Coordinates of C-alpha atoms in Angstrom, one line a residue:
X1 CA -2.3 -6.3 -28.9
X2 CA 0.9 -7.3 -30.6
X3 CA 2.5 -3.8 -29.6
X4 CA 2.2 -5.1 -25.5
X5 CA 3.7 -7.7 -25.9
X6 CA 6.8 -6.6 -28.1
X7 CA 7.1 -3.5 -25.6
X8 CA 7.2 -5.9 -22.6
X9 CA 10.2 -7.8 -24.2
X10 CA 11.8 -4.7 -24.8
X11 CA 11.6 -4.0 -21.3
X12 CA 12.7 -7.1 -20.4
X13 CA 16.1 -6.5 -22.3
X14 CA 16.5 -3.1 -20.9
X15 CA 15.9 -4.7 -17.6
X16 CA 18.3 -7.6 -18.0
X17 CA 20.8 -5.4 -19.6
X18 CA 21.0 -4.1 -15.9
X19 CA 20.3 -0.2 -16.5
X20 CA 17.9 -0.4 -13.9
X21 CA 19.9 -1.3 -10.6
X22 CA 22.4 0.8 -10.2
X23 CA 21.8 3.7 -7.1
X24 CA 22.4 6.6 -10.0
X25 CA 19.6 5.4 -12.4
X26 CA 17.1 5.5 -9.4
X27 CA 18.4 8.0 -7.6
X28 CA 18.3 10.2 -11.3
X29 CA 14.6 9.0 -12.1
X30 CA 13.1 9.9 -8.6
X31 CA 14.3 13.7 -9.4
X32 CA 13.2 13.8 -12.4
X33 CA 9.2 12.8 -10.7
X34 CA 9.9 15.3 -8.1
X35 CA 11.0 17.5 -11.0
X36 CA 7.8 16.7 -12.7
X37 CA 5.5 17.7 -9.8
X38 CA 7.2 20.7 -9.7
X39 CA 6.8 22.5 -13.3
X40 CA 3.3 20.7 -13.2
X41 CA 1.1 21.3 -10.1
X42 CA -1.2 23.4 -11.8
X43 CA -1.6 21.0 -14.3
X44 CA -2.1 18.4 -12.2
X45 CA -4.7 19.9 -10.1
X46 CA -6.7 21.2 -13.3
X47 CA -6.8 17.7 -14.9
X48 CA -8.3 16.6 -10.9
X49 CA -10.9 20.0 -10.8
X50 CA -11.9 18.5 -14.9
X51 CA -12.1 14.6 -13.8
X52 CA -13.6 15.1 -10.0
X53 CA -14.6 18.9 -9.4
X54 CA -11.9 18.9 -6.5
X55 CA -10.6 22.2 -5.0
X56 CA -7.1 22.8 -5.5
X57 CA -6.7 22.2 -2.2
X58 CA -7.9 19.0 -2.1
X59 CA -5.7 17.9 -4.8
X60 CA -2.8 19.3 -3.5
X61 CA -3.7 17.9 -0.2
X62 CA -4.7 14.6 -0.7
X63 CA -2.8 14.0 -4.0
X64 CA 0.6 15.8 -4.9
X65 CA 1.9 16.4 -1.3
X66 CA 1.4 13.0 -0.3
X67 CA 2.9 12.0 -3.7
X68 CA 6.0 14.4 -2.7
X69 CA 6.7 13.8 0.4
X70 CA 7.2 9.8 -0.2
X71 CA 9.1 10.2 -2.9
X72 CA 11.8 12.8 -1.0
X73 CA 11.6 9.8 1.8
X74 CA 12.3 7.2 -0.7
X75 CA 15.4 9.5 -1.7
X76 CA 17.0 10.2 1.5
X77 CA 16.9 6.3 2.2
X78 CA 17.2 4.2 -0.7
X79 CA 21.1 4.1 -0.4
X80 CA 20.5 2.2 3.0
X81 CA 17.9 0.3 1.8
X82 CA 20.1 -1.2 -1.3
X83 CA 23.2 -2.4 1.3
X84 CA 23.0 -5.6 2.4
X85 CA 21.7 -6.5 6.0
X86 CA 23.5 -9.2 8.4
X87 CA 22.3 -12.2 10.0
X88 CA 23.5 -14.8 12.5
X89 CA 25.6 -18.3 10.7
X90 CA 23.9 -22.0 12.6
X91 CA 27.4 -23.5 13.6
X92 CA 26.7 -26.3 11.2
X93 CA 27.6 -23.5 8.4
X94 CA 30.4 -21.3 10.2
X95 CA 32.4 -19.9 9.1
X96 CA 30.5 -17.7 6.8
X97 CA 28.7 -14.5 5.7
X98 CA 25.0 -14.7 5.9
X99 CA 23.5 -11.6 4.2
X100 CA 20.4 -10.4 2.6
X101 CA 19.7 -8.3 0.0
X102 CA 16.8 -6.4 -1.6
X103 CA 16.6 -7.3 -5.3
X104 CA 13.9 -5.5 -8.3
X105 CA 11.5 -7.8 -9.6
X106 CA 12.1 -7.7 -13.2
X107 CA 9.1 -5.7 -15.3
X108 CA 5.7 -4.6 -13.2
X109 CA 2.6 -4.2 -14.2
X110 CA 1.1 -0.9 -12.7
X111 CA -2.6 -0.6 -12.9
X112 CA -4.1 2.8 -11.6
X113 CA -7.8 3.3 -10.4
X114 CA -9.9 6.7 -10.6
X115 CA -10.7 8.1 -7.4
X116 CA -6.4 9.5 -7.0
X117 CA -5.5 8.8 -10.6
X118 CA -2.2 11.2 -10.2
X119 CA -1.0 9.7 -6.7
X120 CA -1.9 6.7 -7.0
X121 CA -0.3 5.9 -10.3
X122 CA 3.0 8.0 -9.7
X123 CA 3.8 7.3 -6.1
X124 CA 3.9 3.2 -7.1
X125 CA 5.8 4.2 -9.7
X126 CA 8.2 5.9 -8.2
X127 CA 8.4 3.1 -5.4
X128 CA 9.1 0.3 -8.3
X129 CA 11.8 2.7 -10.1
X130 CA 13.3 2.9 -6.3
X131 CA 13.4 -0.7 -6.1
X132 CA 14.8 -1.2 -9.6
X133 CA 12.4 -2.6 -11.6
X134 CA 10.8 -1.5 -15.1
X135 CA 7.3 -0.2 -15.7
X136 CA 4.3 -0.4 -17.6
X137 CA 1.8 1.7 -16.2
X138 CA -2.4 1.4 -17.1
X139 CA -3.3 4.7 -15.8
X140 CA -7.4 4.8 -15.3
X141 CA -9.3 5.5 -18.6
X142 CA -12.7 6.8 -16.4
X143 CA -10.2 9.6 -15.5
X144 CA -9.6 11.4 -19.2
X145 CA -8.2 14.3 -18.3
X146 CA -6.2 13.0 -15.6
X147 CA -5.0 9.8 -18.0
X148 CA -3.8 12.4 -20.9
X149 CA -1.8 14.4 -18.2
X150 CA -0.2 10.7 -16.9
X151 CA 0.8 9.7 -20.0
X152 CA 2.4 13.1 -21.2
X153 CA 4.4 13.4 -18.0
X154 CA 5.6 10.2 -18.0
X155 CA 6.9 10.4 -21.7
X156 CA 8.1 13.8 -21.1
X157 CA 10.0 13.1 -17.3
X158 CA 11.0 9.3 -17.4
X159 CA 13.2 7.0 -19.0
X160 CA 11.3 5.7 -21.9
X161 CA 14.1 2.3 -22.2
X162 CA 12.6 1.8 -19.2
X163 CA 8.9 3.1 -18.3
X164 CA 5.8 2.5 -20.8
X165 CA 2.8 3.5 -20.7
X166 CA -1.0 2.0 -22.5
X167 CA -4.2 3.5 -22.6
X168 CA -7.7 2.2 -22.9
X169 CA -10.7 0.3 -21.4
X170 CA -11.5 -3.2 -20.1
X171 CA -9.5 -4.9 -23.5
X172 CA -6.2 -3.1 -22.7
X173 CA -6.4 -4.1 -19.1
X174 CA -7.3 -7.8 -20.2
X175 CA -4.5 -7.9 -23.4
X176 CA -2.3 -6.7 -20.7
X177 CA -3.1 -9.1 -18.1
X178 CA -2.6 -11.9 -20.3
X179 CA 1.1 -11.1 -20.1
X180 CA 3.9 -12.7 -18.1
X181 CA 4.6 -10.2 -15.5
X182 CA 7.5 -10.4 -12.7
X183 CA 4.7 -8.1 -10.1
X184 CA 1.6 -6.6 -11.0
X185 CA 0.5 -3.9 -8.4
X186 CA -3.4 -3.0 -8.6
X187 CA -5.5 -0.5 -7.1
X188 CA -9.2 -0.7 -7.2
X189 CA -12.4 -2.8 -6.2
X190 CA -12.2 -6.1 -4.9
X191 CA -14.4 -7.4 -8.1
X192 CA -11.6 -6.1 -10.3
X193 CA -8.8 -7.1 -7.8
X194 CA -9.8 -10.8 -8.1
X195 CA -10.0 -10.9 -11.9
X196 CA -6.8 -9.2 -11.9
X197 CA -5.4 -11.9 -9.1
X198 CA -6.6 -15.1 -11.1
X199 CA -5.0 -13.9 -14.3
X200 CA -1.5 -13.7 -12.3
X201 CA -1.7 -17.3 -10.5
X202 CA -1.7 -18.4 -14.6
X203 CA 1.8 -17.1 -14.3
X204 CA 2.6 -17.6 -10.2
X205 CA 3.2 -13.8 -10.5
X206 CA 3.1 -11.8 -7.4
X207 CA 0.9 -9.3 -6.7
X208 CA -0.3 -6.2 -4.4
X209 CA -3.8 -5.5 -4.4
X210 CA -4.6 -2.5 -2.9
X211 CA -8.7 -2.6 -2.7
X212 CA -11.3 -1.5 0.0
X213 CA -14.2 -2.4 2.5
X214 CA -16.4 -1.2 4.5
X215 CA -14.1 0.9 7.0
X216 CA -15.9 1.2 10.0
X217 CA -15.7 3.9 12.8
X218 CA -16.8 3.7 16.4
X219 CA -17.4 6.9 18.5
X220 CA -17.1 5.9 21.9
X221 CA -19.2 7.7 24.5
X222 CA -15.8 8.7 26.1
X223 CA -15.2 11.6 23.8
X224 CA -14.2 14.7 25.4
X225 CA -14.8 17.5 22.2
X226 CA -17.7 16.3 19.7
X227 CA -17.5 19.1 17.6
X228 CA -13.5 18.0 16.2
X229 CA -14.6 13.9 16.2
X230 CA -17.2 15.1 14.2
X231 CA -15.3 17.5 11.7
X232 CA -12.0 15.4 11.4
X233 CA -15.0 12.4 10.3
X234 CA -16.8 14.1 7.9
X235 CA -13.8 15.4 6.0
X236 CA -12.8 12.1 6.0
X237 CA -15.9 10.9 4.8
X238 CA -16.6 13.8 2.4
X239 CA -13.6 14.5 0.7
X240 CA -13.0 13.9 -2.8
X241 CA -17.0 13.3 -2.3
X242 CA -15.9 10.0 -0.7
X243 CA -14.5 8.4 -3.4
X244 CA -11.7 7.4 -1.3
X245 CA -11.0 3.4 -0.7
X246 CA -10.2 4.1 2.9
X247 CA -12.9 7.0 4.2
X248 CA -15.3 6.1 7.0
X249 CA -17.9 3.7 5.4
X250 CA -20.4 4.2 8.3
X251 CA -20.1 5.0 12.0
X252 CA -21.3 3.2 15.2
X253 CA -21.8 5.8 17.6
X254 CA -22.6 4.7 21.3
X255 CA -25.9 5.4 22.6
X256 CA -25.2 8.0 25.4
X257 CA -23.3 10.5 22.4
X258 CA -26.1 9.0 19.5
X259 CA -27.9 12.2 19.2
X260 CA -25.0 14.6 19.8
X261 CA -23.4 13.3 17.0
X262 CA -26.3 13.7 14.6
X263 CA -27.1 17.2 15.5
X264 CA -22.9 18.6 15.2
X265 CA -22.7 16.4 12.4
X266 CA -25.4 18.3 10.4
X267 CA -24.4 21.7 11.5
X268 CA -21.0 21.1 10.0
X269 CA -22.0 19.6 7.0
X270 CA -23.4 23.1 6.6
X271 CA -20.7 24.9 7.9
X272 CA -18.1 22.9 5.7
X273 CA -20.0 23.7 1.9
X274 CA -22.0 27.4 3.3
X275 CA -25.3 25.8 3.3
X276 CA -24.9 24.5 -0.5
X277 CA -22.7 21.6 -1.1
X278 CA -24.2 22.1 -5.1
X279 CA -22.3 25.4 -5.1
X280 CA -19.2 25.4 -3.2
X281 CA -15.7 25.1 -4.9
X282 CA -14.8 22.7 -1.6
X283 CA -17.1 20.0 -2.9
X284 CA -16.1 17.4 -5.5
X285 CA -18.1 15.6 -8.0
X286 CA -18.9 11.9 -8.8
X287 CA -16.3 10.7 -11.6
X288 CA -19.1 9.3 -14.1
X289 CA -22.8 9.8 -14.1
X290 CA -23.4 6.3 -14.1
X291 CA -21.8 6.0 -10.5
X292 CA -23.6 8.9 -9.3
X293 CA -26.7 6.9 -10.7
X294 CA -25.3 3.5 -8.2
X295 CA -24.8 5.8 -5.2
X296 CA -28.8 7.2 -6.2
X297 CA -30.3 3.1 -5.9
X298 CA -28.5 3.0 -2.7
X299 CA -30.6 5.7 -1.2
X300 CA -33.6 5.1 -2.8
X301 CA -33.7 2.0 -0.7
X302 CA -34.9 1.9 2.7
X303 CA -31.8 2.9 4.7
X304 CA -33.4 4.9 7.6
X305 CA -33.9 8.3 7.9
X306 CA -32.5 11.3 6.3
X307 CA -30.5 13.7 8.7
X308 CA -29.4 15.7 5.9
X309 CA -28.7 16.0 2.3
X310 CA -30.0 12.5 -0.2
X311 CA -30.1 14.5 -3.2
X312 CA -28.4 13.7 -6.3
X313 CA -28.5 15.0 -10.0
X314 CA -26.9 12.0 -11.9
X315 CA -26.5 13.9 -15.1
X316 CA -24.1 16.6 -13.2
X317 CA -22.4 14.2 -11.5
X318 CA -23.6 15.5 -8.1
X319 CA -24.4 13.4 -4.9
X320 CA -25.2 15.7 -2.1
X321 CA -23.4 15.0 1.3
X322 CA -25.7 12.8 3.4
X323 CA -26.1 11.4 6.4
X324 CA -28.2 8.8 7.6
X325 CA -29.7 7.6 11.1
X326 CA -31.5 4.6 12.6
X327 CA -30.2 2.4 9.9
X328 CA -31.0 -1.1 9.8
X329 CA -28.6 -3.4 10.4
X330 CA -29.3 -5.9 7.4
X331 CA -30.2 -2.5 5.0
X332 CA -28.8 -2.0 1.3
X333 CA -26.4 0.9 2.4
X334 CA -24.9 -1.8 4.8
X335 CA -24.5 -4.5 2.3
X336 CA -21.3 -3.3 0.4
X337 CA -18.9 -0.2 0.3
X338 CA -20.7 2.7 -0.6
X339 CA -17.9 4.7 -1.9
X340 CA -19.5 7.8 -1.8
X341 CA -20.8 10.5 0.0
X342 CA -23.2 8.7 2.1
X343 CA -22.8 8.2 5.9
X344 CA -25.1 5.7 7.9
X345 CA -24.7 6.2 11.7
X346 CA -26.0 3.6 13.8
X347 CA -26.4 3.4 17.4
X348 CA -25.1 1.1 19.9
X349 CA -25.2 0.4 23.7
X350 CA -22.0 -1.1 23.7
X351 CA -18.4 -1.6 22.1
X352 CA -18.8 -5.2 22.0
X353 CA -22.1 -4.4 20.3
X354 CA -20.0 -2.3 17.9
X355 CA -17.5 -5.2 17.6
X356 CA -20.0 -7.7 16.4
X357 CA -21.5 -5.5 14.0
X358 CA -17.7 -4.8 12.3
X359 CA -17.2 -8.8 12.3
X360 CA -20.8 -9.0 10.4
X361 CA -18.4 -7.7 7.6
X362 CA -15.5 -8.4 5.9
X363 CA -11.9 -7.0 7.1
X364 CA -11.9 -3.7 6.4
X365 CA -9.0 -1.1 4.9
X366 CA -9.2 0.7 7.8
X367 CA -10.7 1.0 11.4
X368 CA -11.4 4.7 12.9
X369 CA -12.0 4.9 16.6
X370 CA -12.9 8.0 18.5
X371 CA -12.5 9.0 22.1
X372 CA -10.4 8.2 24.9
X373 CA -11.2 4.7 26.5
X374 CA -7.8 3.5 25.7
X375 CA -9.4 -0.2 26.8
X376 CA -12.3 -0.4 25.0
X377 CA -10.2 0.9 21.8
X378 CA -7.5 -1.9 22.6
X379 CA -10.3 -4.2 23.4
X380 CA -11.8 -3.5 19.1
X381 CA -8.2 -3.8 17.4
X382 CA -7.3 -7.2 19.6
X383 CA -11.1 -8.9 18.0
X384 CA -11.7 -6.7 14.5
X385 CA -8.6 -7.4 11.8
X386 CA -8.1 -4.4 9.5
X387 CA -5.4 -3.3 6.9
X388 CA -4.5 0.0 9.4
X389 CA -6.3 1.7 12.7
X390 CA -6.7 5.6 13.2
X391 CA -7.3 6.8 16.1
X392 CA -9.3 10.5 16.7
X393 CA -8.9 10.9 13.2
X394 CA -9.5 10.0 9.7
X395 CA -7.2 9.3 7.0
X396 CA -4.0 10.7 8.2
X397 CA -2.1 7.3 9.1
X398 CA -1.3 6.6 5.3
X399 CA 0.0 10.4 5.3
X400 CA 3.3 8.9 7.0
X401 CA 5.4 6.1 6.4
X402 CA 3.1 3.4 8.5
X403 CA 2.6 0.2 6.0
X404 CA -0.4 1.2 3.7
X405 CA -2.2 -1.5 2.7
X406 CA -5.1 -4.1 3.7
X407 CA -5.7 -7.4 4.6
X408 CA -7.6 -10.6 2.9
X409 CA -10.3 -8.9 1.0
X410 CA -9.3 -5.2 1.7
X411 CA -6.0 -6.4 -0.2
X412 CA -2.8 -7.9 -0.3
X413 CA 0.3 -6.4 0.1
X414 CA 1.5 -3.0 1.9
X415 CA 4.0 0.1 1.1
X416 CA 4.7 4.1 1.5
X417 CA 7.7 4.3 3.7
X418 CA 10.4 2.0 3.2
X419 CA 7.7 -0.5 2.8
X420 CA 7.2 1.1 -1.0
X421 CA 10.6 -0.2 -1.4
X422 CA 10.0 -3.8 -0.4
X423 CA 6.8 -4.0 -1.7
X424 CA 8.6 -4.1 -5.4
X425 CA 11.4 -5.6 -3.9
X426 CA 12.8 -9.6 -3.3
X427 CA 14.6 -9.8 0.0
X428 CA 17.4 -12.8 -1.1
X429 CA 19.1 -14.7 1.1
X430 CA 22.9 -15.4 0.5
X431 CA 25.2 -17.2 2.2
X432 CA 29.1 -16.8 1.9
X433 CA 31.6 -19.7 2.7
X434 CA 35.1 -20.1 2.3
X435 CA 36.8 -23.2 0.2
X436 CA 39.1 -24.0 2.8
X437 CA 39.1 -27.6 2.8
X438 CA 40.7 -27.4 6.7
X439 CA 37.3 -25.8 8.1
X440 CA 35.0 -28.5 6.0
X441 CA 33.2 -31.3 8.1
X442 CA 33.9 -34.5 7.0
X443 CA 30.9 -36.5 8.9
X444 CA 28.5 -34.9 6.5
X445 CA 29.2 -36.6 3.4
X446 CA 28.4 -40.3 2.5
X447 CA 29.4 -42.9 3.7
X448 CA 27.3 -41.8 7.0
X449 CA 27.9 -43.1 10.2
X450 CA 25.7 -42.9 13.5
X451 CA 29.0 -41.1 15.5
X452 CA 28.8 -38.5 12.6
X453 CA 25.1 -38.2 12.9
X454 CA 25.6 -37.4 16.8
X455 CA 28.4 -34.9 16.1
X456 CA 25.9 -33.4 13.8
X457 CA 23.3 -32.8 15.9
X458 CA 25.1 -31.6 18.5
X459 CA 26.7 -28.7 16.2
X460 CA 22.5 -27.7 15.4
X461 CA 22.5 -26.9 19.6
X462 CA 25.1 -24.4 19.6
X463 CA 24.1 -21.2 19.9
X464 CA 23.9 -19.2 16.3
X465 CA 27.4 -17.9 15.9
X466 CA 27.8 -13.9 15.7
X467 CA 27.4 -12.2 12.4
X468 CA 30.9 -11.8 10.2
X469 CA 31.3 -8.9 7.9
X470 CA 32.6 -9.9 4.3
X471 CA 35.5 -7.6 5.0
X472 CA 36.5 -9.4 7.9
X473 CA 35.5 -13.3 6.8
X474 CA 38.7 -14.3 5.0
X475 CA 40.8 -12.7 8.1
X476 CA 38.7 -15.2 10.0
X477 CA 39.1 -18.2 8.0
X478 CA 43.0 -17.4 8.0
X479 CA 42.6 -17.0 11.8
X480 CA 40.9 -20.4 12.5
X481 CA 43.3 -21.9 10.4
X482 CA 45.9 -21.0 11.9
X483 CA 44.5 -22.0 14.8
X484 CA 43.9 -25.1 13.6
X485 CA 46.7 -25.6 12.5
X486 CA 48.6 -24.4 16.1
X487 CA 46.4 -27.5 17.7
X488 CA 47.3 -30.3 15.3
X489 CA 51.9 -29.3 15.6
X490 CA 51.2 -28.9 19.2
X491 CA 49.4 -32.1 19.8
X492 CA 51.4 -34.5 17.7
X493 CA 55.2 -32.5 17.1
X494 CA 55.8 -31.5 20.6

């Protein structure tokens, strides 16, 4: 793997040669992507319909639009989000510009997973180019079609001095991973996410993980219109046949509303695929056979009864949409994320009951909550820890410009919004001082004395001294010196 690590040297030069950081390059590169999605939706949703059987709907939806509307965000606010901010100078330090600036990283590593392999390798991307950095991007080898289509657009739409690009399977990923990177930004499972964290701490490299969990979702008995809760879950649940890292994972569903649930939920299973999920353009498939075969084990086991669907033809990638009632607490399907299109619903007489189930379980991606006890919701978020809450609906909070991202093992690390920016970003503290040796403190340097110790720590208790812009520090220093200099004639010459 010689050629990886000759192209992340040449990346490294093109990087320190500064190409990257000024506001044109950027600004240039982010039209170019939203140039890209542009001339190639069509493409891009018929590599998604080969890969996952999606509806062109579903890939626009939950892939290109998403992908489009952060990067026009990113556009409209990266000038603001290059100038420096201001802070507050301790008197010890005044007078003096204290300012902070976001700075790239250097060269990322970009790792892409399956389940969104156009989003969710160019919207990271795009957020690393905002920030400045260089790219190497590992787009998902499970995804073919989808990987061939990466790897032509990015050739074709991006600066090649500065993006790269390698295909392959698990000895890519490791050759790769045994470079020096200055960020690596992965998205996938958590067993992947910890192989690909130990191989930065060789290297102290920072990283965003962007993994998963089991996102729970609690329907409260205080919902008003069952039919929506239901519908805006199961999309959730069901799109992209639930290959999504922050669908519903399984639902706790109060007692009093238990058996309402189940018998909506199964009449719009059938309303959303016309009585034959097998047939319908609006259902995806299962990338691989072999994780159609996983998702089978799970419900071979005992995992409660069948409400509806539980059928699954491995070799055509199909799982049919299922949901599951009075399932066991300690059962297979509640053991691990399912990431699939299989939904246990389990009832409870209580939210606390709820909550103690949710802390039986790591903390999740997400947390879905449905009805309109605005208590008993506040009540969950205060004692269950999760990467992002929704409430009365699925999915839609990482839509926006919220921080994206999860917490412990649901992940490390957050973007979309400006948080995209930081996320690839260091935030550097620098702080500005005059040499004017009239405004230097004497008392601080050796020999010390216990009077200049005193005078010292009574400059720490003065209140932090107001921010001063650079434009107006050296009037400043010329004002307090002349000031100075007023004191000293009129103490000891008049």
């Amino acid at each position: 793997m010689e050629n990886i690590e000759s192209e992340r040297l040449r990346l490294r030069r093109t990087f320190r040669s500064g190409k990257t950081k000024s506001y044109e390059w950027r600004m240039q590169q982010l039209e170019q992507l939203l140039k890209m999605i542009k001339e190639n939706t069509g493409a891009m949703e018929d590599a998604l319909r080969l890969d996952l059987g999606r509806h062109p709907f579903e890939s626009s939806g939950l892939d290109i639009a998403i992908m489009e509307m952060q990067i026009k965000y990113i556009m409209k606010n990266l000038r603001k989000w290059m100038q420096p901010s201001y802070t507050g100078v301790e008197a010890v330090a005044a007078p003096a510009v204290s300012e902070m600036v976001y700075e790239p990283y250097g060269v990322c590593l970009l790792i892409g997973p399956f389940n969104y392999p156009i989003q969710l390798v160019f919207l990271p991307l795009a957020s690393a180019i905002a920030a400045g950095n260089c790219v190497v991007v590992k787009p998902s080898e499970i995804a073919t079609a989808c990987e061939s289509l990466n790897v032509q657009l990015i050739k074709q739409y991006l600066d090649p001095d500065c993006v790269s690009v390698f295909t392959g399977g698990v000895p890519v990923v490791q050759a790769l991973l045994e470079q020096q990177w200055d960020k690596i930004f992965f998205t996938g499972s958590q067993r992947v996410g910890k192989i690909v964290m130990t191989a930065a701490a060789k290297h102290l490299t920072p990283v965003s993980l962007e993994l998963g969990g089991k996102s729970p979702c609690y329907v409260d008995k205080s919902v008003t219109d069952m039919e929506l809760a239901v519908r805006r879950i199961l999309w959730g649940k069901f799109a992209n046949a639930g290959q999504t890292c922050i669908a519903p994972d399984y639902i706790l569903c109060h007692e009093e509303v238990y058996d309402l649930f189940l018998k909506t939920a199964k009449a719009c299973v059938d309303k959303f695929y016309e009585g034959n999920p097998r047939t319908s353009p609006s259902y995806a498939r299962i990338i691989t056979s072999a994780h159609a075969e996983r998702l089978e084990k799970i419900l071979q086991a005992n995992n409660g009864r069948v409400v509806c669907g539980g059928g699954v033809d491995a070799a055509d990638r199909y799982v049919e949409p299922t949901i599951l009632a009075e399932v066991p607490r300690r059962s297979k399907v509640m053991e691990e994320e399912i990431f699939g299109p299989i939904l246990p619903v389990m009832k409870v007489k209580t939210a606390d009951e709820a909550i103690d189930i949710m802390l039986d379980h790591e903390k999740p991606l997400a947390l879905y909550l449905f009805g309109k006890d605005r208590s008993t919701f506040d009540s969950i978020t205060s004692q269950v820890i999760s990467g992002g809450v929704c409430v009365n609906d699925t999915l839609l909070h990482v839509a926006g410009n919220l921080p994206f991202g999860g917490v412990g093992p649901s992940g490390i690390g957050a973007y979309h919004g400006k948080f995209s920016f930081t996320a690839f970003s260091h935030l550097r503290g620098i702080l500005r001082r005059d040499d004017h040796s009239a405004l230097d403190v004497p008392f601080r340097y050796p020999p010390y004395t216990l009077k200049g110790r005193d005078l010292f720590m009574a400059a720490t208790r003065i209140p932090e001294m107001p921010t001063i812009l650079p434009h107006t520090f050296r009037t400043a220093v010329l004002g307090i010196s002349a000031a100075v200099v007023a004191c000293v004639y009129y103490h000891y010459f008049r």
